[in-house]
Short mmCIF file of N, CA and C in Angstrom, two decimals:
data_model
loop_
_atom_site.label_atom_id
_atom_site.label_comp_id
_atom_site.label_asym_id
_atom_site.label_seq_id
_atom_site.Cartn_x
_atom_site.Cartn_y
_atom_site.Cartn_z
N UNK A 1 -45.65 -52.16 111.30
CA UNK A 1 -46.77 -51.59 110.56
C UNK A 1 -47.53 -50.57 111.41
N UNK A 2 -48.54 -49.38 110.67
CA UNK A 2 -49.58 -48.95 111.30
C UNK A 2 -50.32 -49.31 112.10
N UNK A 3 -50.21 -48.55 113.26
CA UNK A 3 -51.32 -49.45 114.18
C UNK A 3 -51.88 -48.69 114.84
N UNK A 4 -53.41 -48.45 115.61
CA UNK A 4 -53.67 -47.73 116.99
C UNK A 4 -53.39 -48.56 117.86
N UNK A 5 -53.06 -47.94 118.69
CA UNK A 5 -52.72 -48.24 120.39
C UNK A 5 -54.01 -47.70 120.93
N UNK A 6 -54.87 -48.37 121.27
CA UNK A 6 -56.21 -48.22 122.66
C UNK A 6 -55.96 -48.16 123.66
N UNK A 7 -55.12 -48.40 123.97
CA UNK A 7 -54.48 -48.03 125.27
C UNK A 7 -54.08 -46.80 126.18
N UNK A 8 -53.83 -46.10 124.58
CA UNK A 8 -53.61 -44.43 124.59
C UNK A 8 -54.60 -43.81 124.46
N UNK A 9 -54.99 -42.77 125.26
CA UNK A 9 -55.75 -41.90 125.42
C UNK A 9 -55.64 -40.73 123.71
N UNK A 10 -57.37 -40.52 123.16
CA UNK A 10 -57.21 -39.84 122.41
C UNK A 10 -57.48 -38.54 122.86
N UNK A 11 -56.23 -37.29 122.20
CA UNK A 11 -56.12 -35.83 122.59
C UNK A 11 -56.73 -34.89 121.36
N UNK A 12 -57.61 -34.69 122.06
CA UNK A 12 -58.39 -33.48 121.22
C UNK A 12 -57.28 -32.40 120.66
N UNK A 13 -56.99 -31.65 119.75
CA UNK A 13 -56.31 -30.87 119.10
C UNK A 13 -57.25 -30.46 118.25
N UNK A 14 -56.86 -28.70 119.19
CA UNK A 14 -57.49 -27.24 117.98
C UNK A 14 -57.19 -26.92 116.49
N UNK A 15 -57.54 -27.24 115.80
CA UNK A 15 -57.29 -26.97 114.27
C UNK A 15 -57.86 -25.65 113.97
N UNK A 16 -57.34 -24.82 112.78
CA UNK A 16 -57.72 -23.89 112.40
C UNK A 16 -57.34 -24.17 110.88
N UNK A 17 -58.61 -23.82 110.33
CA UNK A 17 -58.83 -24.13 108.52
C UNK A 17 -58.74 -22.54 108.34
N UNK A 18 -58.36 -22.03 107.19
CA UNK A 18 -58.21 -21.53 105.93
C UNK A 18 -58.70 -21.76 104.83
N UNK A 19 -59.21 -20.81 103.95
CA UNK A 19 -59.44 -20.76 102.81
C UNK A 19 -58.72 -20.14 102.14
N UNK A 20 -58.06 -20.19 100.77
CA UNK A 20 -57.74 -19.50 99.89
C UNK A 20 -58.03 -19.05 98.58
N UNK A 21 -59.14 -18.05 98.35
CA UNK A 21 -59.47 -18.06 97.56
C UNK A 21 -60.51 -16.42 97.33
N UNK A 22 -60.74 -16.26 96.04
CA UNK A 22 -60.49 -14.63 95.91
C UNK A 22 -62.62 -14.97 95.41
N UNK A 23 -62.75 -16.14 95.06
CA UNK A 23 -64.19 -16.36 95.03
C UNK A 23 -65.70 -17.01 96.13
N UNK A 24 -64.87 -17.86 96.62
CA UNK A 24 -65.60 -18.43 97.30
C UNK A 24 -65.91 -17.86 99.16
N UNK A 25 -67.20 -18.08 99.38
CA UNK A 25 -67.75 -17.78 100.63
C UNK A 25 -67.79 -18.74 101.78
N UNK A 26 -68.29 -18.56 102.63
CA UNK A 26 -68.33 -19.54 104.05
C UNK A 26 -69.65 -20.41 103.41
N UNK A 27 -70.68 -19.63 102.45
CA UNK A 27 -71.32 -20.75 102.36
C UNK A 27 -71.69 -21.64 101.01
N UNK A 28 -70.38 -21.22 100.49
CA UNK A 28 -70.08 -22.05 99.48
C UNK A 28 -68.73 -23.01 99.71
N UNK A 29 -68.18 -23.06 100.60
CA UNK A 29 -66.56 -23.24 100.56
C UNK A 29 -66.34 -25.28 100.90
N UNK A 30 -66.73 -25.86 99.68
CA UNK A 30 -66.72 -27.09 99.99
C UNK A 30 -65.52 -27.83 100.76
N UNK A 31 -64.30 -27.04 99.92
CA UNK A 31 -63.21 -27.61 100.69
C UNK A 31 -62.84 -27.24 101.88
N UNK A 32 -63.25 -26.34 102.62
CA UNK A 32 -63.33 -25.87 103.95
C UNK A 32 -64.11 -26.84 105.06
N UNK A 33 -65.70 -26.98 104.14
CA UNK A 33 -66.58 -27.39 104.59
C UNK A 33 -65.95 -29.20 105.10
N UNK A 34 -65.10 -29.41 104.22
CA UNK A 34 -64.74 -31.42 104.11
C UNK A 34 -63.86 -31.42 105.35
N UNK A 35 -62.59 -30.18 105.42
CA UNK A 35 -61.91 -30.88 106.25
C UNK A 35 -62.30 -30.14 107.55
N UNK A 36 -63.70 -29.24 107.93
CA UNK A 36 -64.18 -29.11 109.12
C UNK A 36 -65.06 -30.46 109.59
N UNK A 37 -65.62 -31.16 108.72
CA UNK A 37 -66.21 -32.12 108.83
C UNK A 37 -65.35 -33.24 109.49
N UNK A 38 -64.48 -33.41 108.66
CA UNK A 38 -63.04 -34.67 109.09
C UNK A 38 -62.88 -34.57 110.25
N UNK A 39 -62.01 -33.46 110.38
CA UNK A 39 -61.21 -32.69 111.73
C UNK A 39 -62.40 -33.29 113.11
N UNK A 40 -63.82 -32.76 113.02
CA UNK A 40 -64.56 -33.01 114.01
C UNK A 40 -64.98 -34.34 114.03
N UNK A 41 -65.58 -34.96 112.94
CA UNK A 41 -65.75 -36.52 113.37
C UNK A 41 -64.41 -37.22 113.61
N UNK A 42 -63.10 -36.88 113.52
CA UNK A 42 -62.32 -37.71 114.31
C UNK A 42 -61.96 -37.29 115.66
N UNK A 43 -62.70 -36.11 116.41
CA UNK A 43 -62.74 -35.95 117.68
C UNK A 43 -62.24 -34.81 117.56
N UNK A 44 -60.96 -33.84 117.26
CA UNK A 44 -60.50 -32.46 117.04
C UNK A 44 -61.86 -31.29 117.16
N UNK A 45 -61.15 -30.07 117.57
CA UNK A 45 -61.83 -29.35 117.46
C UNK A 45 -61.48 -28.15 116.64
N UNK A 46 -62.23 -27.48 115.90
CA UNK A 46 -62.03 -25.93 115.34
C UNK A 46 -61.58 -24.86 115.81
N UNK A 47 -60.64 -25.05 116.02
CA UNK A 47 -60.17 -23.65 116.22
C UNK A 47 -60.44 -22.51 116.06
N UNK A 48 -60.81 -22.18 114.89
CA UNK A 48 -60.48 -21.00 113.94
C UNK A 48 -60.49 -21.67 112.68
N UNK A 49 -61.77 -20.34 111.87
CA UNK A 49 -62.10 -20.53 110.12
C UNK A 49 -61.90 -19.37 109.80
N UNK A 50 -61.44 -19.32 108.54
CA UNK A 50 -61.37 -17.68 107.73
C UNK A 50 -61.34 -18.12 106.23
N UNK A 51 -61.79 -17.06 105.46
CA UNK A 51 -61.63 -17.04 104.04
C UNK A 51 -60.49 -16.08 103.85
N UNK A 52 -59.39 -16.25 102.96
CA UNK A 52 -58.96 -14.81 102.68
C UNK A 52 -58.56 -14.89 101.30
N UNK A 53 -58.40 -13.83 100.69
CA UNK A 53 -58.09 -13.77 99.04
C UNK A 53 -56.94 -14.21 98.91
N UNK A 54 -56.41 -14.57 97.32
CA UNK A 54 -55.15 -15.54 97.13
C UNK A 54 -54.08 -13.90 96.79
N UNK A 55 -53.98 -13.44 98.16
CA UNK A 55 -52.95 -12.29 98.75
C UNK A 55 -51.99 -12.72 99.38
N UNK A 56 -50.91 -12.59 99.16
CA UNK A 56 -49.91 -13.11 100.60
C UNK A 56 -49.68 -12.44 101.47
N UNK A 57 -49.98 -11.55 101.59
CA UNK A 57 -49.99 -10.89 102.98
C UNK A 57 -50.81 -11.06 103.94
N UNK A 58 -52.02 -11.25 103.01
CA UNK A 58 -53.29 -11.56 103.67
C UNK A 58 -53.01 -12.96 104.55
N UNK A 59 -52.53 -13.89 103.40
CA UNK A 59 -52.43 -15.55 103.64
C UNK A 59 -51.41 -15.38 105.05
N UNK A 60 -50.32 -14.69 104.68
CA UNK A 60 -49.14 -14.95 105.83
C UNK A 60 -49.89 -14.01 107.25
N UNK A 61 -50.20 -13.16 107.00
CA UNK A 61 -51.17 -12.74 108.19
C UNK A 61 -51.74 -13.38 109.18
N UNK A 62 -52.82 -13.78 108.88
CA UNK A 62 -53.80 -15.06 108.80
C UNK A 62 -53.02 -16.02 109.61
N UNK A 63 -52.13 -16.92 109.05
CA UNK A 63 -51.37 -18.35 109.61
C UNK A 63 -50.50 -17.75 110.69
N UNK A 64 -50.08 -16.72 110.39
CA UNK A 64 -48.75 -16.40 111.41
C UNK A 64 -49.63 -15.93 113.10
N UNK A 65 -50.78 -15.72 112.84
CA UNK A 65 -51.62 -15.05 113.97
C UNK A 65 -52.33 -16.35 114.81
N UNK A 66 -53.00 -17.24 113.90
CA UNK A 66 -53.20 -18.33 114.07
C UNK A 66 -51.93 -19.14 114.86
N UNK A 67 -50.51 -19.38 114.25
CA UNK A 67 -49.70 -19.90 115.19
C UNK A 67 -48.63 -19.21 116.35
N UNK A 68 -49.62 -18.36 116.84
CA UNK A 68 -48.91 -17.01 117.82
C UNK A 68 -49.71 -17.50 118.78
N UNK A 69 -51.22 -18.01 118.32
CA UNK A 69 -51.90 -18.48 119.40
C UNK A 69 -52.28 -19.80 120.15
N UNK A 70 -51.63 -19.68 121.52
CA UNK A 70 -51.69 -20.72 122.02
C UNK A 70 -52.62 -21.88 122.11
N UNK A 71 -54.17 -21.20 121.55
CA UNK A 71 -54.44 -22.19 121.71
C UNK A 71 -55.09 -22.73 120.47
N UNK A 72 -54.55 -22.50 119.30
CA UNK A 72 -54.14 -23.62 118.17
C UNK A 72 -53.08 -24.67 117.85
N UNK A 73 -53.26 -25.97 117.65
CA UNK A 73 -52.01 -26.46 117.77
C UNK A 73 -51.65 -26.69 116.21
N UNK A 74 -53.06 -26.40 115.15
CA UNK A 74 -52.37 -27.27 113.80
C UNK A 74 -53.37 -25.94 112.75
N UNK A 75 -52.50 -25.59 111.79
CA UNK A 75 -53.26 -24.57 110.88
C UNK A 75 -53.49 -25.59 109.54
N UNK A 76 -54.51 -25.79 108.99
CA UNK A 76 -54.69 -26.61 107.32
C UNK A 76 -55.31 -25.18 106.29
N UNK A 77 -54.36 -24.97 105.62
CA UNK A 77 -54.97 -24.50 104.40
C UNK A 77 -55.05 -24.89 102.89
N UNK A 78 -56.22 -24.38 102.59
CA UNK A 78 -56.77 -24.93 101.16
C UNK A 78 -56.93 -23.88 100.35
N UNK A 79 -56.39 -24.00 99.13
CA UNK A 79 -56.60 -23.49 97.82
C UNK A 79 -55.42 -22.29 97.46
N UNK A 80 -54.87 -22.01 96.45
CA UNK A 80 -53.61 -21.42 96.15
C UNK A 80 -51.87 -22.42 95.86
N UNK A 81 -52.09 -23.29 95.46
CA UNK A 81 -50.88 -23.95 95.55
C UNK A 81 -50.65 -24.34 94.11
N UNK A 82 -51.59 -23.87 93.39
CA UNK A 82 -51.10 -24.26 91.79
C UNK A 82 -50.11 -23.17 91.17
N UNK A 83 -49.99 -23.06 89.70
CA UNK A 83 -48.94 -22.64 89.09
C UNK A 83 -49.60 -20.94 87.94
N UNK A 84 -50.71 -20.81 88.81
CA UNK A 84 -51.38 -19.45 87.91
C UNK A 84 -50.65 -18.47 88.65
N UNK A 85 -50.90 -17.08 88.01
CA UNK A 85 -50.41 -16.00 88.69
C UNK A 85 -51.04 -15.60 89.97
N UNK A 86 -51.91 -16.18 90.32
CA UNK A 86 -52.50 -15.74 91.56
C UNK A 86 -52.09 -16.76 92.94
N UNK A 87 -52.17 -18.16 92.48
CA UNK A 87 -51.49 -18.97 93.13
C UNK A 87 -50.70 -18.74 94.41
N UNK A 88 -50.61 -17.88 95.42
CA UNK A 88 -49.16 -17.91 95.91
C UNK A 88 -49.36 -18.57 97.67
N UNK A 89 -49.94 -18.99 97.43
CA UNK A 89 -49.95 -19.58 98.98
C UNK A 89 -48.57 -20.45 99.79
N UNK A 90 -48.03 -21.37 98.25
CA UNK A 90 -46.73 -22.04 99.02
C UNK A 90 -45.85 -20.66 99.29
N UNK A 91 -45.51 -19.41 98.39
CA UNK A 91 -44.66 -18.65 98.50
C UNK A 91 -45.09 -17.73 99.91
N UNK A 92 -46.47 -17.65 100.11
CA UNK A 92 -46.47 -16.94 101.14
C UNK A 92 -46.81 -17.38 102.76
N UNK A 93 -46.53 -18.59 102.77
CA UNK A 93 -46.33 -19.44 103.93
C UNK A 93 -44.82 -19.97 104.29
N UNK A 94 -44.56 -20.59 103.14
CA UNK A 94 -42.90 -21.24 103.49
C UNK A 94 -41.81 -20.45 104.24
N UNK A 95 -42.04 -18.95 103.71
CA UNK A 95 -41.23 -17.87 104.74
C UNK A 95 -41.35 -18.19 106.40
N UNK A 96 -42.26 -18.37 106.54
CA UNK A 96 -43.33 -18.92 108.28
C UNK A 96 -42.50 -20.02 108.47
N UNK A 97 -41.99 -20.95 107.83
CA UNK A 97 -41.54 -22.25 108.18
C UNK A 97 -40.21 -22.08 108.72
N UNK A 98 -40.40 -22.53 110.14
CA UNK A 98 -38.70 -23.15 111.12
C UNK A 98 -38.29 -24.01 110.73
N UNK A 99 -39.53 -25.21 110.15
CA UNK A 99 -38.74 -26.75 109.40
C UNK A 99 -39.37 -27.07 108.70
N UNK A 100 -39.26 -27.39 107.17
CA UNK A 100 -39.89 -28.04 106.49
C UNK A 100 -40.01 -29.11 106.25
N UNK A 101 -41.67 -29.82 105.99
CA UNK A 101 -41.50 -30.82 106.50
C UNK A 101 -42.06 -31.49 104.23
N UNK A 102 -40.60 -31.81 104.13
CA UNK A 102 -41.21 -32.34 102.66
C UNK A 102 -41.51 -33.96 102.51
N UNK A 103 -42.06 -34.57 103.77
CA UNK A 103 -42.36 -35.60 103.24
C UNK A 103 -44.09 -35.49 103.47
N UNK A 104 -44.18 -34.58 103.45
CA UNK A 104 -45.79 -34.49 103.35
C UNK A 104 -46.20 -34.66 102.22
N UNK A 105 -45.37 -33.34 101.65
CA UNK A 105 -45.58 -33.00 99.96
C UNK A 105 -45.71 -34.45 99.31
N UNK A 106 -44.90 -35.31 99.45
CA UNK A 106 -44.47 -36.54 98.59
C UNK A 106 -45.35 -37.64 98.77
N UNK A 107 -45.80 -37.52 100.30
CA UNK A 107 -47.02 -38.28 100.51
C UNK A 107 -48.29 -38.22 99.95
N UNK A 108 -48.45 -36.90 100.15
CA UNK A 108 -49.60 -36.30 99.58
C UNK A 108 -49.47 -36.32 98.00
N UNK A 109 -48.34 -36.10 97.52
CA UNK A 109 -48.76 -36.48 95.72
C UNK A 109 -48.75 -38.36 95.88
N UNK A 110 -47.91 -39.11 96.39
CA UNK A 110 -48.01 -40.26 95.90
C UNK A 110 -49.32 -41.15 96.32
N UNK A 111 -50.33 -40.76 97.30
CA UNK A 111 -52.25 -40.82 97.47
C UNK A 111 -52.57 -39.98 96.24
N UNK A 112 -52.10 -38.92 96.00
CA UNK A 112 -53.28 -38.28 94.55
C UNK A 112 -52.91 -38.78 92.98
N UNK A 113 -51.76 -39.23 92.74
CA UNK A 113 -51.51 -40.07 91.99
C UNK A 113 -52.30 -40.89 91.48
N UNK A 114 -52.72 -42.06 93.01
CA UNK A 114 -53.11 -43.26 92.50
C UNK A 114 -54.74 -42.86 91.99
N UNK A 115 -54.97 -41.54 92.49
CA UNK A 115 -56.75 -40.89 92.26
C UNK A 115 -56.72 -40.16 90.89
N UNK A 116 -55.29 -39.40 90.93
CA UNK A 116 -55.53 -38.46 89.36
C UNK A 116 -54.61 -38.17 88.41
N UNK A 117 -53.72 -39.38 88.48
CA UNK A 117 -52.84 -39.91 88.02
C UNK A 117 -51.71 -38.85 87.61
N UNK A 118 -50.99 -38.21 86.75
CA UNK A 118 -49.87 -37.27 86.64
C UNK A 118 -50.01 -35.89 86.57
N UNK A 119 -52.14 -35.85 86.42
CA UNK A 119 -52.05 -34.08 86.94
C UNK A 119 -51.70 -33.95 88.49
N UNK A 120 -51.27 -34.25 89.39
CA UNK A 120 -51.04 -34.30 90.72
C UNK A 120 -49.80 -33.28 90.53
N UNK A 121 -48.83 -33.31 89.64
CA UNK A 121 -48.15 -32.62 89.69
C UNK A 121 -48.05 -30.86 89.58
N UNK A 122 -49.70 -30.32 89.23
CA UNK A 122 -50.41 -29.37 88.93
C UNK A 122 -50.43 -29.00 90.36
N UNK A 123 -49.99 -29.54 91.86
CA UNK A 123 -50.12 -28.65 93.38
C UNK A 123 -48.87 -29.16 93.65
N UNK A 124 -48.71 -27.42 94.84
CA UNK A 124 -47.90 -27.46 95.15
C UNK A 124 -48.18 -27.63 96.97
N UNK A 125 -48.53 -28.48 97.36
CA UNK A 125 -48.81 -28.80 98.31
C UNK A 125 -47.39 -29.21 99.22
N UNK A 126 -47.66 -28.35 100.77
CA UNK A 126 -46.65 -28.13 101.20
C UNK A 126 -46.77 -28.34 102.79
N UNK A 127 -46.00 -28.47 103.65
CA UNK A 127 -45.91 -28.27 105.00
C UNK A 127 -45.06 -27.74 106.06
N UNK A 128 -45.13 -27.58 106.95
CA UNK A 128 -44.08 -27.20 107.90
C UNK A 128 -44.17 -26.89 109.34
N UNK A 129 -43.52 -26.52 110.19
CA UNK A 129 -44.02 -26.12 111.53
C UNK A 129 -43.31 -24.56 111.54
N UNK A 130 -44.26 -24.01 112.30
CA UNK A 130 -43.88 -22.21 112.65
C UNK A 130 -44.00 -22.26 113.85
N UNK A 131 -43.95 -21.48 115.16
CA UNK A 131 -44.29 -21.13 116.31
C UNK A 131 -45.00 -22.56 116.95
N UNK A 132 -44.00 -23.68 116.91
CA UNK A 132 -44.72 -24.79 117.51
C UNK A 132 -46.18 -25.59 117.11
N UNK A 133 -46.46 -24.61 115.83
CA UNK A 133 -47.42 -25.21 114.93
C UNK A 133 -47.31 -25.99 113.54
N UNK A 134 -47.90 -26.93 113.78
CA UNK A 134 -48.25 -27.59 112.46
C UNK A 134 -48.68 -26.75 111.30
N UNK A 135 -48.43 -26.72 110.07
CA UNK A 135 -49.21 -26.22 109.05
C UNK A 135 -49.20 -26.59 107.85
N UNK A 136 -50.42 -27.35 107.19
CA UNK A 136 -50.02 -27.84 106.03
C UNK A 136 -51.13 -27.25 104.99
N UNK A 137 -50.54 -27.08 103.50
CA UNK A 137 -51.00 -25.96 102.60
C UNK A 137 -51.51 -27.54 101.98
N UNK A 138 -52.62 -27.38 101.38
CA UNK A 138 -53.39 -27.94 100.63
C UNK A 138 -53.91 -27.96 99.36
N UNK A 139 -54.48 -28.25 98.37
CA UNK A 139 -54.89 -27.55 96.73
C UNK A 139 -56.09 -27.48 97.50
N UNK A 140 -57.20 -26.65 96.34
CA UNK A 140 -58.02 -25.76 96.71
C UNK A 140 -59.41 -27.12 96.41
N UNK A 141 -59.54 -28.77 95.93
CA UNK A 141 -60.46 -29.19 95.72
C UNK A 141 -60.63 -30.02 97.02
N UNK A 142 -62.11 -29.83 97.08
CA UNK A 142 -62.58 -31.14 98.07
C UNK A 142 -61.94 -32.62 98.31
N UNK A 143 -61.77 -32.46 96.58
CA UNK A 143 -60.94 -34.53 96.53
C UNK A 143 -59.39 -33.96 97.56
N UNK A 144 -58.93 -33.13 97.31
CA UNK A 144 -57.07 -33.16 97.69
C UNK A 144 -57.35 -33.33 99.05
N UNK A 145 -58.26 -32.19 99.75
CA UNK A 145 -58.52 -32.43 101.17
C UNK A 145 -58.80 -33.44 101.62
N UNK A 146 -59.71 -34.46 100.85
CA UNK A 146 -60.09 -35.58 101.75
C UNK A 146 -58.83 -36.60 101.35
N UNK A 147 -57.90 -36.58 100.56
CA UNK A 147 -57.10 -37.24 100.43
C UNK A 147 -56.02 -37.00 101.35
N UNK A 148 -56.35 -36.01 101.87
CA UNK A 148 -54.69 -35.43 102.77
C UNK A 148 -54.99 -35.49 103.76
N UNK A 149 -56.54 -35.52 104.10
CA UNK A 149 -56.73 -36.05 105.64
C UNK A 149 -56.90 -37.27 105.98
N UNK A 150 -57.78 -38.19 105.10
CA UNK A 150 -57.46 -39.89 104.70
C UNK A 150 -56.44 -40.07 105.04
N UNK A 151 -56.04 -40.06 104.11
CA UNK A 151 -54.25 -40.42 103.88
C UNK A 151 -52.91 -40.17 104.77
N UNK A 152 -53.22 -38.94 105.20
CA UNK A 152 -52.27 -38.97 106.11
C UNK A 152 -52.35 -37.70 107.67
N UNK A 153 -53.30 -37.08 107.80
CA UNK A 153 -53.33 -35.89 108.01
C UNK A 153 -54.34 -36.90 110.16
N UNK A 154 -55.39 -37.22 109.20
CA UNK A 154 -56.01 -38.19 110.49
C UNK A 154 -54.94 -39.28 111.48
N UNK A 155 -54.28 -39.77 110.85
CA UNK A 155 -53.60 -41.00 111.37
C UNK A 155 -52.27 -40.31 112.74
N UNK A 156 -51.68 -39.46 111.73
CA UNK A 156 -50.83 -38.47 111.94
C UNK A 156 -51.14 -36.86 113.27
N UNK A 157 -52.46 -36.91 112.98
CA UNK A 157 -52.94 -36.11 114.46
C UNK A 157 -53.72 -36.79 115.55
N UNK A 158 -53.36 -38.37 115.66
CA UNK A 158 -54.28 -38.64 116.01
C UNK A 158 -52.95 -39.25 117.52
N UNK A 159 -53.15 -39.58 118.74
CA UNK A 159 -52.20 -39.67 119.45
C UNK A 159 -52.03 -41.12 119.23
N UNK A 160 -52.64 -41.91 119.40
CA UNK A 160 -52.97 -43.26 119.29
C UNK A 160 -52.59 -44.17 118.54
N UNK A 161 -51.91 -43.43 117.17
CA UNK A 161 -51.24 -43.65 115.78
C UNK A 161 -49.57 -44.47 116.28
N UNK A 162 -49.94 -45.24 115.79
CA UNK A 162 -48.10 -46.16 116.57
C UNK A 162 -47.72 -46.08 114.77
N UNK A 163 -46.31 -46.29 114.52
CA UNK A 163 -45.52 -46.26 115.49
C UNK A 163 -44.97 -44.78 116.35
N UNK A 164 -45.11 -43.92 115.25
CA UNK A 164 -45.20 -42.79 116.10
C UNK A 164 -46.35 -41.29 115.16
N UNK A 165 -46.05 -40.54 115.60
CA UNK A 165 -47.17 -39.18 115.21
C UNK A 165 -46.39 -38.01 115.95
N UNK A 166 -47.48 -37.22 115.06
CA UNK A 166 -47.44 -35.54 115.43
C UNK A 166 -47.38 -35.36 117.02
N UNK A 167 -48.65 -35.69 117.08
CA UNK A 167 -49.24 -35.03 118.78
C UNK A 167 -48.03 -35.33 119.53
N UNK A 168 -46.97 -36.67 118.92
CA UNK A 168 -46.46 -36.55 120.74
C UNK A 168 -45.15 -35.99 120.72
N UNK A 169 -44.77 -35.38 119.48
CA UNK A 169 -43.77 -34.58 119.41
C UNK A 169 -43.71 -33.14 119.80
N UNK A 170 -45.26 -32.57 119.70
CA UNK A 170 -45.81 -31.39 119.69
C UNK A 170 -45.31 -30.38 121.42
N UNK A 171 -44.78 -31.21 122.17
CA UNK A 171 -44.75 -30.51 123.61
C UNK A 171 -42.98 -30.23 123.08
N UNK A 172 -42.29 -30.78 122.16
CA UNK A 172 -40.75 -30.38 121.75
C UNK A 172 -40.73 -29.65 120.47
N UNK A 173 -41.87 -29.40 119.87
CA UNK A 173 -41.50 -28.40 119.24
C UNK A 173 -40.65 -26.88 119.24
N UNK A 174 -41.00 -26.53 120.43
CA UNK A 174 -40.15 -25.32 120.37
C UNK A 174 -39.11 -25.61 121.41
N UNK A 175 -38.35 -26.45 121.73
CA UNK A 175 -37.35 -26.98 122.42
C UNK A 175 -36.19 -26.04 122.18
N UNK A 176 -35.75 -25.53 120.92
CA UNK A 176 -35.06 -24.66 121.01
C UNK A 176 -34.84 -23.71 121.11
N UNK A 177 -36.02 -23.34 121.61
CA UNK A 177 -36.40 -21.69 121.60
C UNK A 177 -35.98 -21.76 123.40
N UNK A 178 -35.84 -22.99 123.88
CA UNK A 178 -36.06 -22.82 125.66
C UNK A 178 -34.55 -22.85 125.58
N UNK A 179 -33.53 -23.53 125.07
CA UNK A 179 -32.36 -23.50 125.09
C UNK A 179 -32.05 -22.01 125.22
N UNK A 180 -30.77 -22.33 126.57
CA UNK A 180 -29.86 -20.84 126.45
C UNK A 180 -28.12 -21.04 127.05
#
């Protein structure tokens, strides 16, 4: 089962949030606002915040610059993952992805499920790693965020998390990039 290990030292990790969205501001941006909140009361620090419009160039811009830099280790973005014409955040991130990681997606609908029963299927909530970074695309409401950091996003960045986690894979991420 789930467990912390106290034994293990907890490792601060730089996050960088995203917004996606063609309306909202820094000081309106609730879902920004939840998982800067999360991120820091479980010890993490901020990296890096931005708003940018639901553009993909803009979006892929943005993340790809974010995981160029060393000293981010995990990008979360929110809002763009539904099925309108403006929507395109899964399309303009997944290109970025070395591996996709689809058991996020599945995780993350089967927690919003039990909250909002078969509209869950209305996001397209997604993940993956780029340049040795984490990055996971989010829907654009406060509830999805706190469900994706609840649920799986805290436990999962946290080092301490048995039986295993992110953080301690994070020094082999780009393992094959050292291969020659």
């Amino acid at each position: 089962m789930a467990r912390l290990d106290e034994t293990r030292p907890f490792i601060p990790l730089s996050i960088a949030v995203l917004t996606v969205s063609d309306t909202r501001t820094l000081s309106d941006d609730r879902s920004g606002d939840t998982l800067v909140e999360r991120l820091e009361k479980a010890g993490h620090r901020l990296g890096a915040r931005a708003i940018v419009p639901d553009d993909r160039q803009a979006i892929f811009e943005t993340v790809e610059a974010w995981t160029k830099d060393e000293a981010i280790d995990v990008v979360i973005t929110t809002g763009g993952t539904g099925f309108t014409g403006r929507d395109v955040t899964p399309e303009a991130l997944e290109p970025l992805f070395e591996k996709r990681m689809d058991g996020f997606s599945e995780v993350f609908h089967r927690i919003s499920y039990d909250k909002i029963g078969t509209s869950t299927i209305q996001s397209r909530a997604t993940g993956g790693v780029a340049n040795a970074t984490f990055i996971f695309v989010l829907p654009g409401s406060p509830g999805a965020c706190r469900d994706a950091w609840d649920g799986i996003l805290e436990a999962q960045l946290d080092y301490r998390h048995m039986p295993c986690n992110f953080v301690e894979i994070m020094p082999r991420l780009d393992e094959h990039l050292k291969r020659k």
